[in-house]
Amino acid sequence: MHTLTGSCICRNIEYELKLASINDARTSICHCRNCKKAFGTNYGLTAKVPKDALHLTKGIPKEHVADNGSGALIHREFCENCGSFILEYGDVAKDHFRYICVGSLDDPEALPPRGSSSARIERAGCQRFRTYSTSRR
């Protein structure tokens, strides 16, 4: 059993992920316009996990529901106090999966990206970013 923890910035919302295998989580990058708006950057980074693997251990997130840009509803949950984005899910997935914001994990490196969606609208800067060395001298 793999247990991962996460929270919002102010720690009013905390959660645990209990995964039978680390492969039960699928982390991916999405470049759709809706994810760009929600994450405030050029892509969204979420880990798809089984709904029953997620356990809130502190607090109750606020929910916002809106059209995802293609006519389907998307539910986003965040901390009402600090505004940290915790998770999202669409109506199709709501009974089975949650998409955890990887940045809310205490150890985000535990779930590295394994895929990408909406790559056809990926910004050119993201391609340069992948090859850019962050070690500055």
Short mmCIF file of N, CA and C in Angstrom, two decimals:
data_model
loop_
_atom_site.label_atom_id
_atom_site.label_comp_id
_atom_site.label_asym_id
_atom_site.label_seq_id
_atom_site.Cartn_x
_atom_site.Cartn_y
_atom_site.Cartn_z
N MET A 1 0.85 -1.18 0.00
CA MET A 1 0.00 0.00 0.00
C MET A 1 0.89 1.24 0.00
N HIS A 2 0.60 2.16 -0.89
CA HIS A 2 1.33 3.43 -0.97
C HIS A 2 0.41 4.53 -0.42
N THR A 3 0.88 5.25 0.57
CA THR A 3 0.11 6.35 1.14
C THR A 3 0.83 7.66 0.86
N LEU A 4 0.11 8.57 0.23
CA LEU A 4 0.61 9.91 -0.05
C LEU A 4 -0.29 10.90 0.66
N THR A 5 0.26 12.03 1.07
CA THR A 5 -0.52 13.05 1.74
C THR A 5 -0.44 14.35 0.96
N GLY A 6 -1.41 15.21 1.22
CA GLY A 6 -1.43 16.50 0.56
C GLY A 6 -2.28 17.49 1.33
N SER A 7 -2.22 18.74 0.90
CA SER A 7 -2.98 19.78 1.60
C SER A 7 -3.03 21.05 0.75
N CYS A 8 -3.80 21.99 1.25
CA CYS A 8 -3.77 23.34 0.69
C CYS A 8 -2.61 24.09 1.37
N ILE A 9 -2.37 25.31 0.97
CA ILE A 9 -1.26 26.09 1.53
C ILE A 9 -1.44 26.31 3.03
N CYS A 10 -2.64 26.68 3.46
CA CYS A 10 -2.86 27.00 4.88
C CYS A 10 -3.14 25.76 5.73
N ARG A 11 -3.22 24.60 5.11
CA ARG A 11 -3.44 23.30 5.76
C ARG A 11 -4.83 23.19 6.41
N ASN A 12 -5.78 24.05 6.00
CA ASN A 12 -7.16 23.87 6.45
C ASN A 12 -7.79 22.65 5.80
N ILE A 13 -7.28 22.27 4.62
CA ILE A 13 -7.71 21.06 3.92
C ILE A 13 -6.50 20.12 3.86
N GLU A 14 -6.67 18.90 4.33
CA GLU A 14 -5.62 17.88 4.24
C GLU A 14 -6.26 16.58 3.76
N TYR A 15 -5.46 15.77 3.07
CA TYR A 15 -5.98 14.51 2.55
C TYR A 15 -4.90 13.45 2.52
N GLU A 16 -5.35 12.21 2.38
CA GLU A 16 -4.47 11.06 2.16
C GLU A 16 -4.92 10.34 0.91
N LEU A 17 -3.96 9.84 0.17
CA LEU A 17 -4.23 8.94 -0.96
C LEU A 17 -3.68 7.59 -0.56
N LYS A 18 -4.52 6.57 -0.59
CA LYS A 18 -4.07 5.22 -0.29
C LYS A 18 -4.22 4.40 -1.56
N LEU A 19 -3.08 4.12 -2.18
CA LEU A 19 -3.05 3.42 -3.47
C LEU A 19 -2.46 2.03 -3.29
N ALA A 20 -3.13 1.02 -3.82
CA ALA A 20 -2.59 -0.35 -3.77
C ALA A 20 -1.27 -0.40 -4.51
N SER A 21 -1.17 0.35 -5.59
CA SER A 21 0.05 0.44 -6.39
C SER A 21 0.20 1.89 -6.85
N ILE A 22 1.41 2.35 -6.97
CA ILE A 22 1.65 3.69 -7.47
C ILE A 22 1.10 3.84 -8.89
N ASN A 23 0.96 2.71 -9.60
CA ASN A 23 0.39 2.72 -10.95
C ASN A 23 -1.11 2.94 -10.97
N ASP A 24 -1.75 2.97 -9.78
CA ASP A 24 -3.17 3.30 -9.70
C ASP A 24 -3.41 4.79 -9.95
N ALA A 25 -2.34 5.57 -9.94
CA ALA A 25 -2.43 7.00 -10.24
C ALA A 25 -1.85 7.25 -11.62
N ARG A 26 -2.53 8.07 -12.40
CA ARG A 26 -2.01 8.43 -13.73
C ARG A 26 -1.90 9.95 -13.77
N THR A 27 -0.69 10.43 -13.74
CA THR A 27 -0.43 11.87 -13.76
C THR A 27 -0.26 12.32 -15.20
N SER A 28 -0.96 13.40 -15.54
CA SER A 28 -0.84 13.91 -16.90
C SER A 28 -0.92 15.42 -16.92
N ILE A 29 -0.43 15.96 -18.00
CA ILE A 29 -0.42 17.40 -18.25
C ILE A 29 -1.52 17.68 -19.27
N CYS A 30 -2.32 18.72 -19.00
CA CYS A 30 -3.35 19.11 -19.96
C CYS A 30 -3.12 20.55 -20.39
N HIS A 31 -3.20 20.78 -21.69
CA HIS A 31 -2.96 22.10 -22.27
C HIS A 31 -4.24 22.77 -22.74
N CYS A 32 -5.41 22.26 -22.34
CA CYS A 32 -6.66 22.88 -22.79
C CYS A 32 -6.82 24.26 -22.15
N ARG A 33 -7.58 25.10 -22.77
CA ARG A 33 -7.78 26.48 -22.30
C ARG A 33 -8.36 26.50 -20.90
N ASN A 34 -9.28 25.58 -20.61
CA ASN A 34 -9.92 25.54 -19.31
C ASN A 34 -8.91 25.25 -18.20
N CYS A 35 -8.01 24.29 -18.43
CA CYS A 35 -6.98 23.98 -17.43
C CYS A 35 -6.02 25.14 -17.26
N LYS A 36 -5.68 25.80 -18.36
CA LYS A 36 -4.79 26.96 -18.26
C LYS A 36 -5.40 28.03 -17.36
N LYS A 37 -6.69 28.27 -17.51
CA LYS A 37 -7.38 29.26 -16.67
C LYS A 37 -7.42 28.80 -15.21
N ALA A 38 -7.78 27.54 -14.99
CA ALA A 38 -7.91 27.03 -13.62
C ALA A 38 -6.58 27.03 -12.87
N PHE A 39 -5.51 26.65 -13.57
CA PHE A 39 -4.20 26.56 -12.94
C PHE A 39 -3.41 27.87 -13.01
N GLY A 40 -3.86 28.79 -13.84
CA GLY A 40 -3.18 30.08 -13.96
C GLY A 40 -1.81 29.99 -14.61
N THR A 41 -1.65 29.01 -15.50
CA THR A 41 -0.37 28.82 -16.19
C THR A 41 -0.64 28.17 -17.54
N ASN A 42 0.38 27.68 -18.21
CA ASN A 42 0.22 27.14 -19.56
C ASN A 42 -0.28 25.71 -19.61
N TYR A 43 -0.49 25.08 -18.48
CA TYR A 43 -1.01 23.71 -18.45
C TYR A 43 -1.51 23.37 -17.05
N GLY A 44 -2.32 22.32 -16.97
CA GLY A 44 -2.74 21.77 -15.70
C GLY A 44 -2.01 20.46 -15.46
N LEU A 45 -1.72 20.16 -14.21
CA LEU A 45 -1.02 18.92 -13.86
C LEU A 45 -1.83 18.21 -12.78
N THR A 46 -2.48 17.10 -13.17
CA THR A 46 -3.31 16.35 -12.23
C THR A 46 -2.96 14.87 -12.27
N ALA A 47 -3.32 14.20 -11.18
CA ALA A 47 -3.16 12.75 -11.10
C ALA A 47 -4.54 12.13 -10.95
N LYS A 48 -4.91 11.30 -11.91
CA LYS A 48 -6.19 10.59 -11.88
C LYS A 48 -6.05 9.42 -10.90
N VAL A 49 -6.90 9.41 -9.86
CA VAL A 49 -6.85 8.36 -8.85
C VAL A 49 -8.25 7.80 -8.63
N PRO A 50 -8.35 6.54 -8.18
CA PRO A 50 -9.67 6.01 -7.85
C PRO A 50 -10.32 6.84 -6.74
N LYS A 51 -11.60 7.12 -6.88
CA LYS A 51 -12.32 7.94 -5.90
C LYS A 51 -12.16 7.40 -4.49
N ASP A 52 -12.23 6.09 -4.33
CA ASP A 52 -12.16 5.52 -2.98
C ASP A 52 -10.75 5.50 -2.40
N ALA A 53 -9.74 5.93 -3.18
CA ALA A 53 -8.37 6.03 -2.67
C ALA A 53 -8.13 7.36 -1.95
N LEU A 54 -9.01 8.33 -2.17
CA LEU A 54 -8.87 9.66 -1.59
C LEU A 54 -9.67 9.77 -0.30
N HIS A 55 -9.00 10.24 0.75
CA HIS A 55 -9.65 10.40 2.05
C HIS A 55 -9.31 11.78 2.60
N LEU A 56 -10.33 12.63 2.74
CA LEU A 56 -10.10 13.93 3.38
C LEU A 56 -9.87 13.68 4.86
N THR A 57 -8.80 14.24 5.41
CA THR A 57 -8.49 14.05 6.82
C THR A 57 -8.71 15.32 7.63
N LYS A 58 -8.88 16.44 6.93
CA LYS A 58 -9.13 17.71 7.63
C LYS A 58 -9.83 18.67 6.68
N GLY A 59 -10.89 19.28 7.16
CA GLY A 59 -11.58 20.31 6.41
C GLY A 59 -12.48 19.79 5.31
N ILE A 60 -13.24 20.72 4.75
CA ILE A 60 -14.15 20.41 3.64
C ILE A 60 -13.91 21.46 2.56
N PRO A 61 -13.48 21.04 1.37
CA PRO A 61 -13.23 22.01 0.30
C PRO A 61 -14.51 22.66 -0.21
N LYS A 62 -14.38 23.84 -0.73
CA LYS A 62 -15.47 24.52 -1.42
C LYS A 62 -15.48 24.00 -2.85
N GLU A 63 -16.67 23.88 -3.43
CA GLU A 63 -16.80 23.35 -4.78
C GLU A 63 -17.28 24.43 -5.74
N HIS A 64 -16.70 24.44 -6.93
CA HIS A 64 -17.14 25.30 -8.01
C HIS A 64 -17.45 24.39 -9.20
N VAL A 65 -18.62 24.55 -9.80
CA VAL A 65 -19.03 23.74 -10.94
C VAL A 65 -19.26 24.66 -12.14
N ALA A 66 -18.67 24.29 -13.28
CA ALA A 66 -18.82 25.12 -14.48
C ALA A 66 -18.66 24.25 -15.72
N ASP A 67 -19.07 24.80 -16.84
CA ASP A 67 -18.86 24.16 -18.14
C ASP A 67 -17.36 24.09 -18.40
N ASN A 68 -16.89 22.95 -18.86
CA ASN A 68 -15.45 22.79 -19.10
C ASN A 68 -14.99 23.35 -20.44
N GLY A 69 -15.89 23.98 -21.15
CA GLY A 69 -15.54 24.54 -22.45
C GLY A 69 -16.04 23.72 -23.61
N SER A 70 -16.51 22.49 -23.31
CA SER A 70 -17.03 21.64 -24.39
C SER A 70 -18.46 21.18 -24.09
N GLY A 71 -19.10 21.84 -23.12
CA GLY A 71 -20.48 21.50 -22.80
C GLY A 71 -20.66 20.58 -21.61
N ALA A 72 -19.60 19.95 -21.14
CA ALA A 72 -19.68 19.06 -19.97
C ALA A 72 -19.35 19.85 -18.71
N LEU A 73 -19.90 19.41 -17.59
CA LEU A 73 -19.62 20.08 -16.32
C LEU A 73 -18.36 19.53 -15.69
N ILE A 74 -17.59 20.44 -15.08
CA ILE A 74 -16.42 20.04 -14.31
C ILE A 74 -16.56 20.62 -12.91
N HIS A 75 -16.25 19.78 -11.93
CA HIS A 75 -16.31 20.16 -10.52
C HIS A 75 -14.88 20.41 -10.06
N ARG A 76 -14.65 21.56 -9.45
CA ARG A 76 -13.33 21.87 -8.91
C ARG A 76 -13.49 22.16 -7.43
N GLU A 77 -12.60 21.58 -6.62
CA GLU A 77 -12.65 21.78 -5.18
C GLU A 77 -11.38 22.48 -4.73
N PHE A 78 -11.55 23.47 -3.85
CA PHE A 78 -10.44 24.29 -3.41
C PHE A 78 -10.65 24.74 -1.97
N CYS A 79 -9.61 25.25 -1.35
CA CYS A 79 -9.71 25.77 0.01
C CYS A 79 -10.34 27.16 -0.04
N GLU A 80 -11.40 27.33 0.71
CA GLU A 80 -12.08 28.62 0.74
C GLU A 80 -11.23 29.69 1.44
N ASN A 81 -10.31 29.27 2.31
CA ASN A 81 -9.49 30.22 3.05
C ASN A 81 -8.31 30.74 2.22
N CYS A 82 -7.49 29.83 1.67
CA CYS A 82 -6.27 30.26 0.95
C CYS A 82 -6.41 30.19 -0.56
N GLY A 83 -7.45 29.53 -1.06
CA GLY A 83 -7.69 29.46 -2.50
C GLY A 83 -6.98 28.34 -3.22
N SER A 84 -6.21 27.52 -2.49
CA SER A 84 -5.48 26.42 -3.15
C SER A 84 -6.43 25.46 -3.84
N PHE A 85 -6.10 25.12 -5.07
CA PHE A 85 -6.85 24.18 -5.90
C PHE A 85 -6.43 22.77 -5.48
N ILE A 86 -7.38 21.94 -5.06
CA ILE A 86 -7.08 20.60 -4.53
C ILE A 86 -7.36 19.50 -5.55
N LEU A 87 -8.55 19.53 -6.17
CA LEU A 87 -8.91 18.46 -7.10
C LEU A 87 -10.00 18.89 -8.05
N GLU A 88 -10.21 18.05 -9.05
CA GLU A 88 -11.29 18.27 -10.01
C GLU A 88 -11.79 16.93 -10.53
N TYR A 89 -12.99 16.96 -11.11
CA TYR A 89 -13.55 15.77 -11.76
C TYR A 89 -14.72 16.21 -12.63
N GLY A 90 -14.93 15.48 -13.70
CA GLY A 90 -16.05 15.74 -14.59
C GLY A 90 -17.23 14.85 -14.22
N ASP A 91 -18.38 15.16 -14.78
CA ASP A 91 -19.58 14.37 -14.49
C ASP A 91 -19.41 12.90 -14.88
N VAL A 92 -18.70 12.64 -15.97
CA VAL A 92 -18.50 11.25 -16.42
C VAL A 92 -17.68 10.46 -15.39
N ALA A 93 -16.71 11.11 -14.77
CA ALA A 93 -15.80 10.43 -13.84
C ALA A 93 -16.25 10.49 -12.38
N LYS A 94 -17.26 11.29 -12.06
CA LYS A 94 -17.56 11.61 -10.66
C LYS A 94 -17.80 10.41 -9.75
N ASP A 95 -18.31 9.32 -10.26
CA ASP A 95 -18.57 8.16 -9.42
C ASP A 95 -17.36 7.25 -9.25
N HIS A 96 -16.30 7.49 -10.03
CA HIS A 96 -15.18 6.54 -10.03
C HIS A 96 -13.80 7.16 -9.79
N PHE A 97 -13.59 8.41 -10.20
CA PHE A 97 -12.24 8.99 -10.15
C PHE A 97 -12.23 10.41 -9.62
N ARG A 98 -11.06 10.81 -9.13
CA ARG A 98 -10.77 12.20 -8.79
C ARG A 98 -9.44 12.55 -9.45
N TYR A 99 -9.30 13.79 -9.84
CA TYR A 99 -8.07 14.29 -10.45
C TYR A 99 -7.42 15.25 -9.44
N ILE A 100 -6.43 14.74 -8.73
CA ILE A 100 -5.75 15.50 -7.69
C ILE A 100 -4.77 16.48 -8.33
N CYS A 101 -4.76 17.71 -7.86
CA CYS A 101 -3.75 18.67 -8.32
C CYS A 101 -2.41 18.24 -7.74
N VAL A 102 -1.49 17.88 -8.60
CA VAL A 102 -0.21 17.33 -8.17
C VAL A 102 0.53 18.29 -7.25
N GLY A 103 0.40 19.58 -7.49
CA GLY A 103 1.06 20.57 -6.64
C GLY A 103 0.55 20.59 -5.21
N SER A 104 -0.62 20.00 -4.95
CA SER A 104 -1.14 19.96 -3.58
C SER A 104 -0.58 18.78 -2.78
N LEU A 105 0.11 17.86 -3.46
CA LEU A 105 0.74 16.73 -2.75
C LEU A 105 1.93 17.23 -1.93
N ASP A 106 2.14 16.63 -0.76
CA ASP A 106 3.31 16.97 0.04
C ASP A 106 4.59 16.54 -0.66
N ASP A 107 4.51 15.50 -1.48
CA ASP A 107 5.66 15.03 -2.28
C ASP A 107 5.21 14.89 -3.73
N PRO A 108 5.12 16.01 -4.46
CA PRO A 108 4.62 15.94 -5.84
C PRO A 108 5.49 15.10 -6.77
N GLU A 109 6.76 14.92 -6.44
CA GLU A 109 7.64 14.10 -7.28
C GLU A 109 7.27 12.62 -7.22
N ALA A 110 6.44 12.23 -6.25
CA ALA A 110 6.03 10.83 -6.13
C ALA A 110 5.16 10.39 -7.31
N LEU A 111 4.52 11.34 -7.98
CA LEU A 111 3.63 11.02 -9.11
C LEU A 111 4.04 11.83 -10.34
N PRO A 112 5.13 11.45 -11.00
CA PRO A 112 5.59 12.21 -12.18
C PRO A 112 4.62 12.05 -13.35
N PRO A 113 4.57 13.03 -14.25
CA PRO A 113 3.69 12.94 -15.42
C PRO A 113 4.02 11.74 -16.30
N ARG A 114 2.95 11.10 -16.80
CA ARG A 114 3.11 9.96 -17.71
C ARG A 114 2.34 10.16 -19.00
N GLY A 115 1.79 11.34 -19.19
CA GLY A 115 1.03 11.58 -20.41
C GLY A 115 0.68 13.05 -20.56
N SER A 116 0.10 13.38 -21.71
CA SER A 116 -0.28 14.75 -22.01
C SER A 116 -1.56 14.73 -22.84
N SER A 117 -2.42 15.70 -22.60
CA SER A 117 -3.63 15.82 -23.42
C SER A 117 -3.73 17.24 -23.95
N SER A 118 -4.50 17.41 -24.98
CA SER A 118 -4.66 18.69 -25.67
C SER A 118 -3.31 19.24 -26.12
N ALA A 119 -2.39 18.34 -26.46
CA ALA A 119 -1.04 18.76 -26.87
C ALA A 119 -1.06 19.60 -28.14
N ARG A 120 -2.10 19.48 -28.95
CA ARG A 120 -2.16 20.25 -30.18
C ARG A 120 -2.24 21.75 -29.90
N ILE A 121 -2.63 22.12 -28.67
CA ILE A 121 -2.70 23.55 -28.34
C ILE A 121 -1.64 23.92 -27.30
N GLU A 122 -0.63 23.08 -27.16
CA GLU A 122 0.48 23.38 -26.26
C GLU A 122 1.22 24.61 -26.78
N ARG A 123 1.55 25.49 -25.89
CA ARG A 123 2.30 26.69 -26.29
C ARG A 123 3.73 26.34 -26.65
N ALA A 124 4.26 27.04 -27.61
CA ALA A 124 5.63 26.79 -28.05
C ALA A 124 6.61 26.95 -26.89
N GLY A 125 6.35 27.84 -25.96
CA GLY A 125 7.23 28.05 -24.82
C GLY A 125 7.36 26.81 -23.96
N CYS A 126 6.34 25.97 -23.90
CA CYS A 126 6.41 24.75 -23.11
C CYS A 126 7.44 23.79 -23.69
N GLN A 127 7.55 23.75 -25.00
CA GLN A 127 8.54 22.87 -25.62
C GLN A 127 9.95 23.32 -25.27
N ARG A 128 10.18 24.62 -25.27
CA ARG A 128 11.49 25.13 -24.86
C ARG A 128 11.73 24.85 -23.39
N PHE A 129 10.69 24.97 -22.57
CA PHE A 129 10.79 24.76 -21.13
C PHE A 129 11.29 23.35 -20.81
N ARG A 130 10.81 22.36 -21.56
CA ARG A 130 11.21 20.97 -21.30
C ARG A 130 12.70 20.75 -21.53
N THR A 131 13.30 21.54 -22.39
CA THR A 131 14.72 21.33 -22.69
C THR A 131 15.61 22.35 -21.97
N TYR A 132 15.02 23.29 -21.28
CA TYR A 132 15.78 24.33 -20.59
C TYR A 132 16.35 23.80 -19.28
N SER A 133 17.60 24.04 -19.03
CA SER A 133 18.23 23.64 -17.78
C SER A 133 17.92 24.68 -16.72
N THR A 134 17.44 24.25 -15.57
CA THR A 134 17.12 25.19 -14.50
C THR A 134 18.33 25.53 -13.65
N SER A 135 19.46 24.92 -13.93
CA SER A 135 20.66 25.24 -13.14
C SER A 135 21.32 26.49 -13.72
N ARG A 136 21.22 27.56 -13.00
CA ARG A 136 21.79 28.83 -13.45
C ARG A 136 23.15 29.03 -12.81
N ARG A 137 24.04 29.63 -13.55
CA ARG A 137 25.39 29.87 -13.03
C ARG A 137 25.69 31.32 -12.95
#
